[in-house]
């Protein structure tokens, strides 16, 4: 018995959003003439049940590069923890060591990365350097990412091989 077509599958030549290119041929159509790159806006057609999206403004390329560098600087669990700590109060290295439970050289290394990325700055007070966030935007980015991760982790299994909770297990015995 032949498999029935999947009603949720996209038509041939369609992307995940239900969009097709003028140059994309239906499976039973003759090959179309080359109309250029299929991602060009003039060749792009939306399915009838979907409106064309409003285009978001495109940022300057240098701004995108700098944003990527900033996100890379924030992309380590210890640096995220440092930013979350500095969100609540300024701290010196030994305070971060105590609260995060990692070594002083590791904290200092991560602070150097955050400082060179413009995330934190340090101010000397006697023998200590007290670190602060450069501005609150960064704290919001990190706090929102942490909140989102907590929400996601509550909705998915913790790891491979972890059995489901007892109330969701299905009996595999047959009668």
CSV table of C-alpha atoms in Angstrom, one decimal:
chain,number,residue,atom,x,y,z
A,1,UNK,CA,0.0,0.0,0.0
A,2,UNK,CA,1.6,3.3,-1.0
A,3,UNK,CA,2.2,5.8,1.8
A,4,UNK,CA,-0.3,8.6,1.9
A,5,UNK,CA,1.1,12.1,1.4
A,6,UNK,CA,1.8,14.0,4.6
A,7,UNK,CA,-0.8,16.8,5.0
A,8,UNK,CA,1.7,18.8,7.0
A,9,UNK,CA,4.6,18.6,4.5
A,10,UNK,CA,5.5,21.7,2.6
A,11,UNK,CA,4.9,21.7,-1.2
A,12,UNK,CA,7.9,20.9,-3.3
A,13,UNK,CA,10.1,24.0,-3.6
A,14,UNK,CA,8.7,25.5,-0.4
A,15,UNK,CA,10.7,26.4,2.7
A,16,UNK,CA,9.7,25.9,6.3
A,17,UNK,CA,7.6,29.1,6.3
A,18,UNK,CA,5.5,28.0,3.4
A,19,UNK,CA,7.3,30.3,0.9
A,20,UNK,CA,8.2,29.3,-2.6
A,21,UNK,CA,10.5,30.7,-5.2
A,22,UNK,CA,9.1,31.6,-8.7
A,23,UNK,CA,11.9,29.4,-10.1
A,24,UNK,CA,11.0,26.4,-8.0
A,25,UNK,CA,9.1,23.9,-10.1
A,26,UNK,CA,6.3,21.6,-9.0
A,27,UNK,CA,7.3,18.0,-9.2
A,28,UNK,CA,5.3,17.4,-12.3
A,29,UNK,CA,6.2,20.7,-14.1
A,30,UNK,CA,8.8,21.2,-16.7
A,31,UNK,CA,12.0,22.8,-15.6
A,32,UNK,CA,11.7,26.6,-15.4
A,33,UNK,CA,14.3,29.0,-16.8
A,34,UNK,CA,16.9,30.2,-14.4
A,35,UNK,CA,15.5,33.4,-12.8
A,36,UNK,CA,18.5,34.1,-10.5
A,37,UNK,CA,19.0,33.4,-6.9
A,38,UNK,CA,15.9,31.9,-5.2
A,39,UNK,CA,16.3,34.1,-2.1
A,40,UNK,CA,16.0,37.3,-4.0
A,41,UNK,CA,12.8,39.2,-2.9
A,42,UNK,CA,11.5,39.7,-6.4
A,43,UNK,CA,11.5,35.9,-6.9
A,44,UNK,CA,9.9,35.1,-3.6
A,45,UNK,CA,6.2,34.2,-3.3
A,46,UNK,CA,4.3,33.5,-0.1
A,47,UNK,CA,1.6,30.9,0.2
A,48,UNK,CA,-1.9,32.3,-0.1
A,49,UNK,CA,-2.8,31.7,3.6
A,50,UNK,CA,0.2,33.6,4.9
A,51,UNK,CA,0.8,37.4,4.7
A,52,UNK,CA,4.2,38.7,3.7
A,53,UNK,CA,6.1,39.7,6.9
A,54,UNK,CA,7.1,43.3,7.5
A,55,UNK,CA,10.8,43.6,7.1
A,56,UNK,CA,12.8,44.6,10.1
A,57,UNK,CA,15.5,47.2,9.7
A,58,UNK,CA,18.9,45.8,8.9
A,59,UNK,CA,21.6,47.0,11.3
A,60,UNK,CA,24.9,48.3,10.1
A,61,UNK,CA,27.4,45.5,9.6
A,62,UNK,CA,29.9,46.9,12.1
A,63,UNK,CA,27.1,47.0,14.8
A,64,UNK,CA,26.3,43.3,14.1
A,65,UNK,CA,30.0,42.3,14.4
A,66,UNK,CA,30.3,44.2,17.7
A,67,UNK,CA,27.1,42.6,19.0
A,68,UNK,CA,28.5,39.2,18.1
A,69,UNK,CA,31.7,39.9,19.9
A,70,UNK,CA,29.8,41.0,23.0
A,71,UNK,CA,27.6,37.9,23.0
A,72,UNK,CA,30.8,35.8,22.6
A,73,UNK,CA,32.3,37.5,25.7
A,74,UNK,CA,29.1,36.6,27.6
A,75,UNK,CA,29.1,33.0,26.4
A,76,UNK,CA,30.7,31.2,29.3
A,77,UNK,CA,28.9,30.0,32.5
A,78,UNK,CA,31.4,31.6,34.8
A,79,UNK,CA,31.1,35.0,33.0
A,80,UNK,CA,27.3,34.8,33.1
A,81,UNK,CA,27.5,34.1,36.8
A,82,UNK,CA,29.9,37.1,37.3
A,83,UNK,CA,27.5,39.4,35.4
A,84,UNK,CA,24.6,38.2,37.5
A,85,UNK,CA,26.6,38.9,40.7
A,86,UNK,CA,27.6,42.3,39.5
A,87,UNK,CA,24.0,43.0,38.6
A,88,UNK,CA,23.1,43.1,42.3
A,89,UNK,CA,26.3,44.9,43.6
A,90,UNK,CA,29.8,45.8,42.8
A,91,UNK,CA,32.3,43.2,43.9
A,92,UNK,CA,36.0,42.6,44.2
A,93,UNK,CA,37.7,39.4,43.0
A,94,UNK,CA,37.8,37.6,46.4
A,95,UNK,CA,34.0,38.2,46.9
A,96,UNK,CA,33.4,36.6,43.4
A,97,UNK,CA,35.7,33.7,44.4
A,98,UNK,CA,33.7,33.1,47.6
A,99,UNK,CA,30.2,33.4,46.1
A,100,UNK,CA,30.9,31.4,42.9
A,101,UNK,CA,33.2,28.8,44.4
A,102,UNK,CA,35.9,29.0,41.6
A,103,UNK,CA,39.6,29.8,41.9
A,104,UNK,CA,40.9,33.4,41.9
A,105,UNK,CA,43.0,32.9,38.7
A,106,UNK,CA,39.9,31.7,36.9
A,107,UNK,CA,37.8,34.7,38.1
A,108,UNK,CA,40.6,37.0,37.1
A,109,UNK,CA,40.8,35.5,33.6
A,110,UNK,CA,37.1,35.8,33.1
A,111,UNK,CA,37.1,39.4,34.4
A,112,UNK,CA,39.8,40.2,31.8
A,113,UNK,CA,37.6,38.9,29.0
A,114,UNK,CA,34.6,40.8,30.3
A,115,UNK,CA,36.7,44.0,30.8
A,116,UNK,CA,38.2,43.8,27.3
A,117,UNK,CA,34.7,43.4,25.8
A,118,UNK,CA,33.4,46.5,27.7
A,119,UNK,CA,31.1,44.6,29.9
A,120,UNK,CA,32.7,45.4,33.2
A,121,UNK,CA,35.2,48.0,34.5
A,122,UNK,CA,37.3,48.0,37.6
A,123,UNK,CA,38.2,50.7,40.0
A,124,UNK,CA,41.1,50.5,42.4
A,125,UNK,CA,40.4,50.9,46.1
A,126,UNK,CA,43.7,50.5,47.9
A,127,UNK,CA,44.9,47.0,47.3
A,128,UNK,CA,41.6,45.8,45.8
A,129,UNK,CA,39.9,46.4,42.4
A,130,UNK,CA,36.2,46.7,42.6
A,131,UNK,CA,34.3,45.6,39.5
A,132,UNK,CA,31.0,47.0,38.2
A,133,UNK,CA,28.9,46.5,35.1
A,134,UNK,CA,29.4,49.1,32.4
A,135,UNK,CA,25.6,49.5,32.1
A,136,UNK,CA,22.3,47.8,32.9
A,137,UNK,CA,21.6,46.6,29.3
A,138,UNK,CA,24.1,43.8,29.7
A,139,UNK,CA,22.6,42.7,33.0
A,140,UNK,CA,19.2,42.5,31.3
A,141,UNK,CA,20.5,40.4,28.4
A,142,UNK,CA,22.2,37.9,30.8
A,143,UNK,CA,19.2,37.8,33.2
A,144,UNK,CA,16.7,37.3,30.4
A,145,UNK,CA,18.9,34.5,28.9
A,146,UNK,CA,19.2,32.8,32.3
A,147,UNK,CA,15.4,33.0,32.9
A,148,UNK,CA,14.8,31.6,29.4
A,149,UNK,CA,17.2,28.7,30.1
A,150,UNK,CA,15.4,28.0,33.4
A,151,UNK,CA,12.0,27.9,31.6
A,152,UNK,CA,13.4,25.6,28.9
A,153,UNK,CA,15.1,23.2,31.3
A,154,UNK,CA,11.7,22.7,33.1
A,155,UNK,CA,10.1,21.7,29.9
A,156,UNK,CA,12.7,19.1,28.7
A,157,UNK,CA,14.4,16.0,30.1
A,158,UNK,CA,17.6,16.6,32.1
A,159,UNK,CA,19.8,14.2,30.1
A,160,UNK,CA,20.2,11.0,28.1
A,161,UNK,CA,19.2,7.9,29.8
A,162,UNK,CA,17.2,9.7,32.5
A,163,UNK,CA,14.0,7.7,33.1
A,164,UNK,CA,10.8,9.7,33.0
A,165,UNK,CA,9.1,10.5,36.3
A,166,UNK,CA,7.1,7.5,37.7
A,167,UNK,CA,3.7,9.0,36.9
A,168,UNK,CA,4.6,9.2,33.2
A,169,UNK,CA,6.1,5.7,32.8
A,170,UNK,CA,4.1,3.3,30.7
A,171,UNK,CA,4.0,-0.4,31.7
A,172,UNK,CA,5.7,-2.5,29.2
A,173,UNK,CA,4.3,-5.8,30.5
A,174,UNK,CA,1.7,-7.6,28.4
A,175,UNK,CA,-1.2,-9.4,29.9
